[in-house]
Amino acid sequence: APALSPKQIMAADAAAKAALERDKLVGLAYGLIHGGRVAHTAGLGLADREAGVPVSTQTRFRWASVSKPLTAVAAMQLVQKGLLGLDDDVRKYVPEFPDKGEKITVRHLLCHQSGIVHYANGKVVKRQRDYTTPHPFADVVTALDTFCDSPLIHPPGAKYSYTTHGYMLLSAVVERAGKKPFAEQVQERIAKPLGLETLRPDYQWEEIPWRAIGYRKLNGNEIHKSSNTDVSWKLGGGGYISTIDDFAGFAAGLTRHTLVDAATERLIWAPQNLADGKATNYGLGFGVATDKAGRLRVSHSGSQEKTRTMLVIFPREQTGVVVMTNSEWANPGQIAMEILSAVTGEPPAGGTR
């Protein structure tokens, strides 16, 4: 594809700056994917307001729930290799997960139809036990203790119910099926092939340079530092961190067929049906939709302490946009569409998730 013109990049920068100023964001970074490659990245505002540190391409932002697509891709790579079956019972790989009286499959986890509780849509029961290591939940199987005794909120396949806990279980399935620690598999099969040098778990006990400070609004519009919450326990559902370049690099890699073959890719992008045949707008790890121009649009958002994120790609056109911010009141989906509109000259489209 022809390269983006200087005029298009200037328009995208202007749209990002306008969003930063309009929404009074502290910091913002975005990236453009074009021709299956990262065409442009930029940082605006401040990564640390108090210290006056600007956002740059070195700033590390939390991915939040865009960590789920990482987990989904790692799982589908194993499916492609015949090491994991989409319709396998998850207890085949993780027998430690209690029998809920219903078969929960790998597919159910991937498309949020497992019935596993999220944060506030049902009763979350944490297993009480003593641990001998300082960070026990860095082990993705042990981390299941944070919710595994919770009752299901509906029978598997009956409804679409978004759940980070379900993706935590999926990361444990990947670990067992791939016979290596989950984080190692992500590094070996996703980060390394795509050259994502800063992608890593956001372990609070490790020194990670250039971490962005997060901000939230209190007492109306007063902007304060956010809590520095530990997210190590939910690695596969929301525990990764990187620069905007590597966030964009993952998005670009998804458009180049680098990580899975064409047949597996078609499975990932296919909207999944409920048990009664009703269609959903979620595939295997990604929100999927068809825009007004008939193009397949694949997306995922992230919302967490210290961050808001958005990934939008058009796989067949090999284009897309990613957004990361340290301001918790931001709407990254809206910002992403405004930036994309500035590049294409088309009106902003909704429907991202």
Coordinates of C-alpha atoms in Angstrom, one line a residue:
A1 CA 0.0 0.0 0.0
P2 CA 1.2 3.6 -0.6
A3 CA 2.8 5.1 2.4
L4 CA 0.8 7.5 4.5
S5 CA 1.4 11.1 3.4
P6 CA 2.8 13.8 5.6
K7 CA -0.6 15.5 5.4
Q8 CA -2.4 12.4 6.7
I9 CA 0.1 12.1 9.6
M10 CA -0.3 15.8 10.4
A11 CA -4.1 15.3 10.4
A12 CA -3.8 12.3 12.8
D13 CA -1.5 14.3 15.1
A14 CA -3.9 17.2 15.1
A15 CA -6.9 14.9 16.0
A16 CA -4.9 13.3 18.9
K17 CA -4.0 16.7 20.2
A18 CA -7.6 18.0 19.9
A19 CA -8.8 14.9 21.9
L20 CA -6.1 15.5 24.6
E21 CA -7.1 19.1 25.0
R22 CA -10.9 18.6 24.8
D23 CA -10.9 15.7 27.3
K24 CA -8.2 17.3 29.5
L25 CA -6.1 14.2 29.4
V26 CA -2.8 14.0 31.2
G27 CA -1.1 11.9 28.6
L28 CA -1.9 10.1 25.4
A29 CA -0.1 7.9 22.8
Y30 CA -1.3 6.5 19.6
G31 CA -0.1 4.5 16.6
L32 CA -1.2 4.0 13.0
I33 CA -1.0 0.7 11.1
H34 CA -0.8 0.9 7.4
G35 CA 0.2 -1.8 4.9
G36 CA 0.6 -4.2 7.7
R37 CA 3.3 -2.2 9.4
V38 CA 3.5 0.5 12.1
A39 CA 3.4 3.6 10.0
H40 CA 3.5 6.2 12.8
T41 CA 3.5 6.6 16.6
A42 CA 3.4 9.6 18.7
G43 CA 3.1 10.7 22.4
L44 CA 1.4 13.8 23.7
G45 CA 1.0 15.3 27.2
L46 CA 2.6 13.9 30.3
A47 CA 3.5 10.5 31.6
D48 CA 4.2 11.9 35.0
R49 CA 2.5 15.3 35.7
E50 CA 4.2 16.0 39.0
A51 CA 7.7 15.4 37.6
G52 CA 7.0 17.0 34.3
V53 CA 7.9 13.9 32.3
P54 CA 6.4 13.9 28.8
V55 CA 4.8 10.9 27.1
S56 CA 7.3 9.5 24.5
T57 CA 7.7 6.3 22.6
Q58 CA 9.6 5.1 25.6
T59 CA 6.6 5.4 28.0
R60 CA 5.2 2.1 29.2
F61 CA 1.4 2.0 29.5
R62 CA -0.6 -0.9 30.9
W63 CA -2.5 -2.9 28.2
A64 CA -5.4 -3.7 30.6
S65 CA -7.9 -6.0 28.9
V66 CA -6.1 -5.9 25.5
S67 CA -4.0 -8.5 27.3
K68 CA -6.9 -10.9 26.5
P69 CA -6.1 -10.9 22.7
L70 CA -2.5 -11.9 23.6
T71 CA -3.9 -14.9 25.5
A72 CA -6.4 -15.7 22.7
V73 CA -3.6 -15.8 20.1
A74 CA -1.4 -17.9 22.3
A75 CA -4.3 -20.4 22.7
M76 CA -5.1 -20.4 19.0
Q77 CA -1.5 -21.1 18.1
L78 CA -1.8 -24.3 20.2
V79 CA -5.1 -25.1 18.5
Q80 CA -3.3 -24.7 15.2
K81 CA -0.6 -27.1 16.3
G82 CA -3.1 -29.7 17.5
L83 CA -2.1 -29.3 21.1
L84 CA -5.4 -27.8 22.2
G85 CA -9.0 -28.5 21.2
L86 CA -11.5 -25.7 21.0
D87 CA -14.2 -28.0 22.3
D88 CA -12.1 -29.7 25.0
D89 CA -13.2 -29.5 28.6
V90 CA -10.9 -27.1 30.3
R91 CA -10.5 -29.5 33.3
K92 CA -8.6 -31.8 30.9
Y93 CA -5.7 -29.3 31.2
V94 CA -6.4 -27.7 34.6
P95 CA -8.0 -30.4 36.8
E96 CA -7.4 -28.1 39.8
F97 CA -10.3 -26.0 38.6
P98 CA -13.4 -27.2 40.4
D99 CA -16.1 -29.2 38.6
K100 CA -19.0 -26.9 38.2
G101 CA -21.4 -29.6 37.0
E102 CA -21.2 -28.2 33.5
K103 CA -18.7 -28.8 30.7
I104 CA -16.7 -25.5 30.1
T105 CA -14.8 -25.6 26.9
V106 CA -11.8 -23.7 25.6
R107 CA -14.1 -22.1 23.1
H108 CA -16.4 -20.9 25.9
L109 CA -13.5 -19.2 27.6
L110 CA -12.3 -17.6 24.3
C111 CA -15.7 -16.1 23.5
H112 CA -16.8 -15.2 27.0
Q113 CA -19.6 -17.7 27.1
S114 CA -18.3 -19.8 30.0
G115 CA -20.6 -18.5 32.8
I116 CA -17.5 -17.7 34.9
V117 CA -18.1 -14.6 37.0
H118 CA -16.5 -11.3 36.2
Y119 CA -16.0 -8.7 38.9
A120 CA -19.5 -7.5 39.9
N121 CA -22.0 -9.6 38.0
G122 CA -22.2 -12.4 40.5
K123 CA -20.7 -13.8 43.7
V124 CA -16.8 -13.9 43.7
V125 CA -15.5 -16.5 46.1
K126 CA -11.8 -16.4 46.9
R127 CA -10.2 -19.6 48.2
Q128 CA -8.5 -19.2 51.6
R129 CA -5.1 -20.7 51.9
D130 CA -1.6 -19.9 52.9
Y131 CA 1.2 -19.4 50.4
T132 CA 4.9 -19.9 50.9
T133 CA 6.1 -17.5 48.1
P134 CA 6.0 -13.7 48.1
H135 CA 4.1 -13.4 44.8
P136 CA 2.1 -16.6 44.5
F137 CA -0.4 -15.3 41.9
A138 CA 2.4 -14.8 39.4
D139 CA 1.7 -18.5 38.8
V140 CA -1.3 -18.5 36.6
V141 CA -2.6 -21.7 38.0
T142 CA -2.3 -20.6 41.6
A143 CA -4.0 -17.3 40.6
L144 CA -7.2 -19.2 40.0
D145 CA -7.6 -19.3 43.8
T146 CA -8.8 -15.7 43.5
F147 CA -12.2 -16.9 42.0
C148 CA -12.3 -20.6 41.3
D149 CA -14.8 -21.5 44.0
S150 CA -17.3 -18.9 42.6
P151 CA -20.6 -20.3 41.2
L152 CA -21.3 -20.0 37.5
I153 CA -23.6 -17.1 36.6
H154 CA -25.2 -19.0 33.8
P155 CA -24.8 -22.4 32.0
P156 CA -21.9 -22.4 29.5
G157 CA -23.0 -21.3 26.1
A158 CA -26.2 -19.7 27.3
K159 CA -25.1 -16.1 27.2
Y160 CA -22.2 -13.8 26.4
S161 CA -20.8 -12.6 29.7
Y162 CA -17.5 -10.8 29.6
T163 CA -15.1 -12.2 32.2
T164 CA -11.5 -11.4 33.1
H165 CA -11.5 -14.5 35.4
G166 CA -12.4 -16.7 32.4
Y167 CA -9.3 -15.4 30.6
M168 CA -7.2 -16.2 33.7
L169 CA -8.4 -19.7 33.4
L170 CA -7.6 -19.7 29.7
S171 CA -4.0 -18.6 30.5
A172 CA -3.7 -21.6 32.8
V173 CA -5.0 -23.9 30.0
V174 CA -2.4 -22.4 27.6
E175 CA 0.3 -23.0 30.2
R176 CA -0.6 -26.7 30.6
A177 CA -1.3 -27.4 26.9
G178 CA 1.9 -25.6 25.8
K179 CA 4.0 -27.2 28.6
K180 CA 5.7 -23.9 29.4
P181 CA 4.9 -21.0 31.7
F182 CA 2.3 -18.8 30.1
A183 CA 4.4 -15.7 30.1
E184 CA 7.2 -17.6 28.3
Q185 CA 4.9 -18.8 25.6
V186 CA 3.7 -15.2 25.0
Q187 CA 7.3 -14.1 24.7
E188 CA 8.4 -16.9 22.4
R189 CA 5.5 -17.1 20.1
I190 CA 4.2 -13.5 20.0
A191 CA 6.7 -10.9 21.3
K192 CA 9.8 -12.4 19.7
P193 CA 8.4 -13.0 16.2
L194 CA 7.0 -9.5 16.2
G195 CA 10.1 -7.8 17.7
L196 CA 8.1 -6.5 20.7
E197 CA 11.1 -5.8 23.0
T198 CA 9.1 -4.0 25.8
L199 CA 6.1 -6.3 26.1
R200 CA 6.2 -7.9 29.5
P201 CA 4.1 -8.7 32.6
D202 CA 3.5 -5.6 34.7
Y203 CA 4.9 -7.1 37.9
Q204 CA 4.8 -4.4 40.6
W205 CA 7.9 -5.9 42.4
E206 CA 10.1 -5.5 39.3
E207 CA 11.8 -2.3 38.2
I208 CA 10.3 -1.4 34.8
P209 CA 11.6 1.9 33.4
W210 CA 9.4 4.6 32.0
R211 CA 6.2 3.4 33.6
A212 CA 3.4 6.0 33.2
I213 CA 1.8 7.4 36.3
G214 CA -2.0 6.9 36.2
Y215 CA -4.6 9.6 36.9
R216 CA -8.2 9.7 37.8
K217 CA -10.8 12.3 38.6
L218 CA -12.1 12.8 42.2
N219 CA -14.6 15.3 43.6
G220 CA -15.9 16.2 40.2
N221 CA -13.1 17.3 38.0
E222 CA -10.1 17.2 40.3
I223 CA -7.3 15.2 38.7
H224 CA -5.3 13.0 41.2
K225 CA -2.8 10.2 40.9
S226 CA -4.4 6.8 40.5
S227 CA -3.7 3.8 42.7
N228 CA -0.8 1.6 41.6
T229 CA -2.8 -1.6 41.9
D230 CA -1.0 -4.9 41.5
V231 CA -2.3 -6.7 38.4
S232 CA 0.0 -9.7 38.4
W233 CA -2.8 -12.0 39.5
K234 CA -4.7 -11.5 36.2
L235 CA -1.9 -11.6 33.7
G236 CA -3.8 -13.3 30.9
G237 CA -6.8 -11.1 31.4
G238 CA -5.2 -7.7 32.0
G239 CA -1.6 -7.8 33.2
Y240 CA 0.7 -6.7 30.4
I241 CA 2.6 -3.5 29.7
S242 CA 4.6 -2.0 26.9
T243 CA 5.4 1.1 24.8
I244 CA 3.0 2.4 22.2
D245 CA 5.4 1.1 19.5
D246 CA 5.0 -2.4 20.7
F247 CA 1.3 -2.1 21.3
A248 CA 1.0 -0.9 17.6
G249 CA 3.5 -3.7 16.6
F250 CA 1.1 -6.3 18.0
A251 CA -1.8 -4.8 16.1
A252 CA 0.2 -4.7 12.9
G253 CA 1.3 -8.3 13.3
L254 CA -2.3 -9.4 13.5
T255 CA -2.8 -7.9 10.0
R256 CA 0.2 -9.7 8.5
H257 CA -0.8 -13.3 9.3
T258 CA 2.5 -13.5 11.2
L259 CA 1.2 -15.3 14.3
V260 CA -1.4 -17.9 13.0
D261 CA -2.2 -19.4 9.6
A262 CA -5.1 -18.2 7.4
A263 CA -7.5 -21.0 8.5
T264 CA -6.9 -20.2 12.2
E265 CA -7.3 -16.5 11.6
R266 CA -10.7 -17.1 10.0
L267 CA -11.7 -18.9 13.2
I268 CA -10.5 -16.1 15.4
W269 CA -12.4 -13.4 13.4
A270 CA -15.7 -15.4 13.2
P271 CA -18.5 -14.1 15.4
Q272 CA -19.4 -16.9 17.8
N273 CA -23.0 -18.1 18.3
L274 CA -24.6 -19.0 21.6
A275 CA -25.9 -22.5 22.2
D276 CA -29.3 -21.5 20.9
G277 CA -27.8 -20.3 17.7
K278 CA -28.1 -16.5 18.4
A279 CA -25.1 -14.6 17.0
T280 CA -22.8 -12.4 19.1
N281 CA -20.3 -9.7 18.1
Y282 CA -17.3 -11.4 19.7
G283 CA -15.0 -13.8 18.0
L284 CA -12.2 -15.8 19.7
G285 CA -10.6 -13.1 21.8
F286 CA -11.7 -10.0 19.8
G287 CA -14.7 -7.9 19.2
V288 CA -15.7 -8.3 15.5
A289 CA -18.0 -6.3 13.3
T290 CA -18.7 -5.2 9.8
D291 CA -18.6 -1.5 9.2
K292 CA -20.8 0.5 6.8
A293 CA -18.3 -0.1 4.0
G294 CA -18.5 -3.8 4.4
R295 CA -15.1 -4.1 6.0
L296 CA -14.2 -6.5 8.8
R297 CA -13.3 -4.5 11.9
V298 CA -11.6 -6.2 14.8
S299 CA -11.1 -4.5 18.1
H300 CA -10.6 -4.7 21.8
S301 CA -10.6 -2.1 24.6
G302 CA -8.9 -2.0 28.0
S303 CA -10.0 -0.3 31.2
Q304 CA -7.9 -0.5 34.4
E305 CA -6.3 1.5 37.1
K306 CA -3.7 3.9 35.5
T307 CA -4.8 3.2 31.9
R308 CA -7.4 3.1 29.1
T309 CA -6.5 1.4 25.8
M310 CA -7.9 0.7 22.4
L311 CA -6.9 -1.5 19.5
V312 CA -8.8 -1.4 16.1
I313 CA -7.7 -3.1 13.0
F314 CA -9.1 -3.8 9.5
P315 CA -7.3 -7.1 8.8
R316 CA -8.0 -7.4 5.1
E317 CA -7.0 -3.8 4.4
Q318 CA -4.0 -4.2 6.8
T319 CA -4.8 -0.9 8.5
G320 CA -5.7 0.2 12.0
V321 CA -5.1 2.5 15.0
V322 CA -4.1 2.0 18.6
V323 CA -4.5 4.3 21.6
M324 CA -3.1 4.3 25.1
T325 CA -3.6 6.9 27.8
N326 CA -2.9 7.3 31.5
S327 CA -6.2 9.2 32.1
E328 CA -8.9 6.9 33.4
W329 CA -11.8 9.1 32.2
A330 CA -10.7 8.9 28.6
N331 CA -12.8 7.2 25.9
P332 CA -10.1 5.5 23.8
G333 CA -12.5 4.0 21.3
Q334 CA -13.8 7.5 20.4
I335 CA -10.3 8.9 20.2
A336 CA -9.2 6.0 18.0
M337 CA -12.1 6.6 15.5
E338 CA -11.4 10.3 15.4
I339 CA -7.8 9.7 14.6
L340 CA -8.7 7.2 11.9
S341 CA -11.2 9.5 10.5
A342 CA -8.6 12.3 10.2
V343 CA -6.4 9.9 8.2
T344 CA -9.0 8.5 5.9
G345 CA -11.2 11.6 5.5
E346 CA -14.3 9.4 6.4
P347 CA -16.7 10.2 9.2
P348 CA -15.9 8.5 12.5
A349 CA -17.5 5.1 12.9
G350 CA -18.8 3.7 16.2
G351 CA -19.2 0.2 17.4
T352 CA -15.7 -0.5 18.8
R353 CA -15.4 -2.5 22.0

